[in-house]
Amino acid sequence: MKLSKLLSLVTVASVATVGLGAADIKLSEDEMKKATQVYFDRCAGCHGMLRKGALGPSLEPEKSIAMGTEALKVIINDGTPGGMPGWGKSGELTPEETALMAKYIQIEAPQPPEKSMADMKASHKLLIPVKDRPTAPEAGAENWKDYFAVILRDVGQIAIVDGKTKKVVSVVPSGYATHITRTGASGRYMYVIGRDGKASMIDLWMKEPKNVAEFRPCNDARSIDTSKHKDYMDKYAVIGCYWPPSIVTVDADTLEPMKIVSTASYTYDENVYTREARVAAIIASHEKPEWVINVKETGQVWLYDYSNVMNPKITMVEAERFLHDGGWDLSKRYFMSAANARDVISVIDTQEGKLVKNIPSQGTKPHPGRGANVDHKKLGPVWITGHIGSNDIVAIGTDPVNHPKNAWKVVKKFQLPGEGGGNLFVKTHPNSKYIFADRPVNPDRKLQTQIYVIDKEKLEVVKTIPIPEKYLKSADPKVKARGPVHFEFNADGSEVWTSIWGNKLTASPILVFDSNTLELKSVIDDKRLITPTGKFNVTNTMTDTY
Amino acid sequence: MKLSKLLSLVTVASVATVGLGAADIKLSEDEMKKATQVYFDRCAGCHGMLRKGALGPSLEPEKSIAMGTEALKVIINDGTPGGMPGWGKSGELTPEETALMAKYIQIEAPQPPEKSMADMKASHKLLIPVKDRPTAPEAGAENWKDYFAVILRDVGQIAIVDGKTKKVVSVVPSGYATHITRTGASGRYMYVIGRDGKASMIDLWMKEPKNVAEFRPCNDARSIDTSKHKDYMDKYAVIGCYWPPSIVTVDADTLEPMKIVSTASYTYDENVYTREARVAAIIASHEKPEWVINVKETGQVWLYDYSNVMNPKITMVEAERFLHDGGWDLSKRYFMSAANARDVISVIDTQEGKLVKNIPSQGTKPHPGRGANVDHKKLGPVWITGHIGSNDIVAIGTDPVNHPKNAWKVVKKFQLPGEGGGNLFVKTHPNSKYIFADRPVNPDRKLQTQIYVIDKEKLEVVKTIPIPEKYLKSADPKVKARGPVHFEFNADGSEVWTSIWGNKLTASPILVFDSNTLELKSVIDDKRLITPTGKFNVTNTMTDTY
């Protein structure tokens, strides 16, 4: 629905021109539209809008034509051991859709539209001007610093849940399949970015938090953050676009656009021009007026100095392809960033503005989220990540001054029990003895539906907590809810929250555990909680605690 | 000839697909090739490879189809008062070529090729390794610091002329229609960039200077310079590509490629994505490890910090569209840059890294070259430019500390005598009382063939020196040699050199005047001097004296 505008903008290749080298493949205009939407929803994230590949391999016609329609159908239906989901098998694509996509990827990718400032401005909505917003937290909003923003992924909404009362305070519309939410340094606003490129900001000082502004600078996006340096505190926000590949700076009070910078450039290693140089994770430095920006396809981390906002100063640091997610080490000096398709963690020293090292992650497709930091008694400070493609959890030393022998290498590696990867997130808090890991994309139902509890000192899995079947129910018995996904702590770290990755048919609960006794303390069961995935506590987000 | 590689790379639109909106226009593959070459030679400089316009207006099919073939033929043949040359009238295009081009610009521009590092490396030739080069100036090369590199435009050569003996020391092959030559800070090598993107470097310490390396990183280029900061003296060279729009850093001893950065980004004013964001003038700061780089179409000046060469830091300063040429003020702190299509001089403070002001130039299409600096007794330091489109010469105050009232505005404006513009270069030297101005693209034969002498204190034309007809002869009486073009001083500033812009049919002389008495001192007449245009004295170039 929200994609209709995008699709109307996409230059749909006409029947006459699609047959480049595959003259027998013809799609009608309706089929092209349908396939373009499916591609955007399911394929573009890993293979790229222009199909040049990233986490997934290239799908350019030269290659796909050689594979042929039948082989492609099998792959799309069944998936691959390398991490490609079986879209047919899982029921997410019908056999007709699978067949359509097998044809679609043999023809030239339609050129996605560009967006100018004029296009962007047309999408900007200042819903509540600054002067009409509260000047202090309203009555009833006293707990706002312990609120959680919960992504309701498949319905395009954000639930604001009170971390103390465990009540849903409000449900606010957002972009499609929100990827992340971030607070500013003050925590007052929750910034939300949809995969469809729509940004929104929620005012947490309202008794019933609402969106105060909306803006859609991109057709596809993954990241948002604010200026966190003390001299520019929450003055600007930044949106990282997948398409058009760009960095969009906006006014942090209104989301009003100010500046666009293209990320299209040359790959760091082979120096090949890459139009689709997508902006993956962005993280705001607390020490410098800089955003640390992963440019996925070119393998560069851009240190974007916003102090002169219309004349940015960008240090283009060579790291590794294809950069995706990452987070701070314990000192918040080093940005630990996963180049997932290369099985590498790139360490960026944001103080010196340079790459420290590309570290082999000793697993397949690292996916840290922000990762987990532990000040380990023997090893010193370590940063921890899991992997999508293998069951390895690794700890990397991050203190070159007091623990030089451990710095910038894997100092401990251990496994989640059972075969295969499927881990998406690890998370901890200084007030918990444990790190928590999920495994929602492991194909094994049992492994998928457990919480993996890692002891911070032993650095091994000390317990698995199976999720009782009653929380995994779905209105349709054929479509099962996936296991828990993503963890977040409350402000004081005494509780850890996870959510069931259900489907649109019914609500799914958030489960709240004591972060030290591991006891299930509460179940937040609210009919509005449809497909709750990412959860972001205000205090932990504003302080980058993980 | 040298373009054959380019043309073979250009994706030539096939007959079947060129008819977009102009179904009656069909060109054969041969016609497309021919027209693509003519477009590159004559049109792309002002209208852009993708025809989106720059100094000249947009030529996109939407517009050109509306104008129609007949109207386009007239314009291509006759030119326009706005500065478009009459290519037919001047004999540079035949009637058949004129008709072909009128059709060609009504069909979609063929997509020019990208270049990767691998493509580039294939063009790199280390002709003489560093170890085989002289370690001191060879016998006979004692005058090397007073050598002039003279561009022999239409034969793709550089003549090295001894400023003391006035003899041609050697003639060296270069790229096609060289746009500029620059020395490093030491002066030892002369770096040359052809319009076809071929860079070369000439070793001036050799008895007979030769190319020691060649490299073709672009299909189209206008600028080259070296690292001039004391800590990086002549360590790196930089090539600014028109196509692919990019900044290519190379080893200054070998031209070996190191790093490519794309300049494709958003226009500073309307924030529209612009693939063709061409690199126009580049100038090396003497105070900072920075290159100052004009990005024409986006209207940005990039301050490119090369101190960490593989991880450049770029400050993207908003200035004005469409940036072309420019030079230092007297203090070498401010870069004075012409946004020629907007009739603006953008002043960049390279110390603060910001725009000082966009100054209306009070004339039409300013074209300063590097401009001319005068430390004026009353006005203080001023920087001077002429215009292509009008006969205005203007002086802009450049000293905000001691002459704040005069700073950053036109403090004096006067005219070249006679109607129309046509000035390309003004030039001076601290040891001359005069500024010299040419007018080679004025259509009036008399105005075109004079030297305009401007008194530095009066700031007005005090004398015109007509070039005697005997120096303007051509082997073909129908094709006349144009008047003098471009000035350069010898090292001590006692002489000013200009050259006759002849044609390939015969040699044209360099005329040497006393820079204070204005007496014609010598005529350098050598049969190898075919189409001598730009002249660059080693000492004046290495010190940026103008």
PDB file of N, CA, C and O in Angstrom, chain A residues 311-337:
ATOM      1  N   ASN A 311      27.982  22.532   4.943  1.00  0.00           N
ATOM      2  CA  ASN A 311      29.300  22.291   4.331  1.00  0.00           C
ATOM      3  C   ASN A 311      29.988  21.157   5.081  1.00  0.00           C
ATOM      4  O   ASN A 311      30.995  21.374   5.749  1.00  0.00           O
ATOM      5  N   PRO A 312      29.451  19.963   4.993  1.00  0.00           N
ATOM      6  CA  PRO A 312      29.980  18.871   5.808  1.00  0.00           C
ATOM      7  C   PRO A 312      31.421  18.514   5.444  1.00  0.00           C
ATOM      8  O   PRO A 312      31.862  18.752   4.323  1.00  0.00           O
ATOM      9  N   LYS A 313      32.121  17.976   6.431  1.00  0.00           N
ATOM     10  CA  LYS A 313      33.493  17.501   6.232  1.00  0.00           C
ATOM     11  C   LYS A 313      33.470  15.988   6.446  1.00  0.00           C
ATOM     12  O   LYS A 313      33.120  15.522   7.524  1.00  0.00           O
ATOM     13  N   ILE A 314      33.837  15.255   5.429  1.00  0.00           N
ATOM     14  CA  ILE A 314      33.666  13.804   5.474  1.00  0.00           C
ATOM     15  C   ILE A 314      35.015  13.109   5.326  1.00  0.00           C
ATOM     16  O   ILE A 314      35.712  13.307   4.326  1.00  0.00           O
ATOM     17  N   THR A 315      35.372  12.313   6.317  1.00  0.00           N
ATOM     18  CA  THR A 315      36.562  11.471   6.208  1.00  0.00           C
ATOM     19  C   THR A 315      36.111  10.107   5.719  1.00  0.00           C
ATOM     20  O   THR A 315      35.273   9.459   6.347  1.00  0.00           O
ATOM     21  N   MET A 316      36.662   9.694   4.576  1.00  0.00           N
ATOM     22  CA  MET A 316      36.225   8.448   3.950  1.00  0.00           C
ATOM     23  C   MET A 316      37.216   7.352   4.306  1.00  0.00           C
ATOM     24  O   MET A 316      38.283   7.241   3.693  1.00  0.00           O
ATOM     25  N   VAL A 317      36.870   6.551   5.297  1.00  0.00           N
ATOM     26  CA  VAL A 317      37.791   5.546   5.816  1.00  0.00           C
ATOM     27  C   VAL A 317      37.571   4.219   5.094  1.00  0.00           C
ATOM     28  O   VAL A 317      36.455   3.706   5.055  1.00  0.00           O
ATOM     29  N   GLU A 318      38.630   3.679   4.560  1.00  0.00           N
ATOM     30  CA  GLU A 318      38.546   2.374   3.914  1.00  0.00           C
ATOM     31  C   GLU A 318      38.422   1.294   4.978  1.00  0.00           C
ATOM     32  O   GLU A 318      39.261   1.209   5.873  1.00  0.00           O
ATOM     33  N   ALA A 319      37.403   0.459   4.863  1.00  0.00           N
ATOM     34  CA  ALA A 319      37.221  -0.601   5.858  1.00  0.00           C
ATOM     35  C   ALA A 319      37.089  -1.930   5.109  1.00  0.00           C
ATOM     36  O   ALA A 319      38.106  -2.483   4.661  1.00  0.00           O
ATOM     37  N   GLU A 320      35.885  -2.417   4.918  1.00  0.00           N
ATOM     38  CA  GLU A 320      35.691  -3.691   4.222  1.00  0.00           C
ATOM     39  C   GLU A 320      34.268  -3.714   3.684  1.00  0.00           C
ATOM     40  O   GLU A 320      33.389  -3.041   4.210  1.00  0.00           O
ATOM     41  N   ARG A 321      34.068  -4.448   2.602  1.00  0.00           N
ATOM     42  CA  ARG A 321      32.719  -4.674   2.079  1.00  0.00           C
ATOM     43  C   ARG A 321      32.119  -5.884   2.776  1.00  0.00           C
ATOM     44  O   ARG A 321      32.884  -6.792   3.130  1.00  0.00           O
ATOM     45  N   PHE A 322      30.829  -6.065   2.934  1.00  0.00           N
ATOM     46  CA  PHE A 322      29.791  -5.076   2.748  1.00  0.00           C
ATOM     47  C   PHE A 322      29.337  -4.697   4.143  1.00  0.00           C
ATOM     48  O   PHE A 322      28.754  -5.544   4.821  1.00  0.00           O
ATOM     49  N   LEU A 323      29.598  -3.487   4.522  1.00  0.00           N
ATOM     50  CA  LEU A 323      29.338  -3.061   5.892  1.00  0.00           C
ATOM     51  C   LEU A 323      27.842  -3.066   6.190  1.00  0.00           C
ATOM     52  O   LEU A 323      27.043  -2.603   5.393  1.00  0.00           O
ATOM     53  N   HIS A 324      27.489  -3.544   7.369  1.00  0.00           N
ATOM     54  CA  HIS A 324      26.068  -3.545   7.706  1.00  0.00           C
ATOM     55  C   HIS A 324      25.852  -2.872   9.064  1.00  0.00           C
ATOM     56  O   HIS A 324      25.753  -1.673   9.136  1.00  0.00           O
ATOM     57  N   ASP A 325      25.835  -3.654  10.133  1.00  0.00           N
ATOM     58  CA  ASP A 325      25.519  -3.094  11.447  1.00  0.00           C
ATOM     59  C   ASP A 325      26.745  -3.086  12.353  1.00  0.00           C
ATOM     60  O   ASP A 325      27.812  -3.577  11.978  1.00  0.00           O
ATOM     61  N   GLY A 326      26.580  -2.519  13.531  1.00  0.00           N
ATOM     62  CA  GLY A 326      27.691  -2.459  14.464  1.00  0.00           C
ATOM     63  C   GLY A 326      27.381  -1.508  15.594  1.00  0.00           C
ATOM     64  O   GLY A 326      26.319  -0.880  15.621  1.00  0.00           O
ATOM     65  N   GLY A 327      28.321  -1.426  16.551  1.00  0.00           N
ATOM     66  CA  GLY A 327      28.081  -0.559  17.710  1.00  0.00           C
ATOM     67  C   GLY A 327      29.392  -0.151  18.350  1.00  0.00           C
ATOM     68  O   GLY A 327      30.479  -0.518  17.898  1.00  0.00           O
ATOM     69  N   TRP A 328      29.272   0.632  19.411  1.00  0.00           N
ATOM     70  CA  TRP A 328      30.446   1.099  20.142  1.00  0.00           C
ATOM     71  C   TRP A 328      31.070  -0.009  20.978  1.00  0.00           C
ATOM     72  O   TRP A 328      30.366  -0.891  21.469  1.00  0.00           O
ATOM     73  N   ASP A 329      32.360   0.093  21.181  1.00  0.00           N
ATOM     74  CA  ASP A 329      33.014  -0.668  22.238  1.00  0.00           C
ATOM     75  C   ASP A 329      32.652   0.003  23.568  1.00  0.00           C
ATOM     76  O   ASP A 329      31.952   1.026  23.582  1.00  0.00           O
ATOM     77  N   LEU A 330      33.149  -0.532  24.663  1.00  0.00           N
ATOM     78  CA  LEU A 330      32.774  -0.019  25.983  1.00  0.00           C
ATOM     79  C   LEU A 330      33.188   1.442  26.166  1.00  0.00           C
ATOM     80  O   LEU A 330      32.504   2.217  26.828  1.00  0.00           O
ATOM     81  N   SER A 331      34.302   1.834  25.560  1.00  0.00           N
ATOM     82  CA  SER A 331      34.807   3.206  25.740  1.00  0.00           C
ATOM     83  C   SER A 331      34.103   4.211  24.829  1.00  0.00           C
ATOM     84  O   SER A 331      34.288   5.408  24.966  1.00  0.00           O
ATOM     85  N   LYS A 332      33.327   3.732  23.872  1.00  0.00           N
ATOM     86  CA  LYS A 332      32.665   4.560  22.850  1.00  0.00           C
ATOM     87  C   LYS A 332      33.663   5.330  21.982  1.00  0.00           C
ATOM     88  O   LYS A 332      33.323   6.341  21.385  1.00  0.00           O
ATOM     89  N   ARG A 333      34.877   4.862  21.946  1.00  0.00           N
ATOM     90  CA  ARG A 333      35.850   5.433  21.027  1.00  0.00           C
ATOM     91  C   ARG A 333      35.892   4.641  19.717  1.00  0.00           C
ATOM     92  O   ARG A 333      36.080   5.194  18.651  1.00  0.00           O
ATOM     93  N   TYR A 334      35.727   3.329  19.833  1.00  0.00           N
ATOM     94  CA  TYR A 334      35.883   2.445  18.677  1.00  0.00           C
ATOM     95  C   TYR A 334      34.520   1.977  18.181  1.00  0.00           C
ATOM     96  O   TYR A 334      33.691   1.523  18.975  1.00  0.00           O
ATOM     97  N   PHE A 335      34.315   2.096  16.881  1.00  0.00           N
ATOM     98  CA  PHE A 335      33.090   1.598  16.264  1.00  0.00           C
ATOM     99  C   PHE A 335      33.396   0.229  15.684  1.00  0.00           C
ATOM    100  O   PHE A 335      34.294   0.074  14.858  1.00  0.00           O
ATOM    101  N   MET A 336      32.648  -0.778  16.156  1.00  0.00           N
ATOM    102  CA  MET A 336      32.855  -2.167  15.763  1.00  0.00           C
ATOM    103  C   MET A 336      31.789  -2.494  14.716  1.00  0.00           C
ATOM    104  O   MET A 336      30.599  -2.546  15.034  1.00  0.00           O
ATOM    105  N   SER A 337      32.211  -2.708  13.484  1.00  0.00           N
ATOM    106  CA  SER A 337      31.248  -2.750  12.388  1.00  0.00           C
ATOM    107  C   SER A 337      31.378  -4.038  11.598  1.00  0.00           C
ATOM    108  O   SER A 337      32.473  -4.419  11.196  1.00  0.00           O
TER     109      SER A 337
END
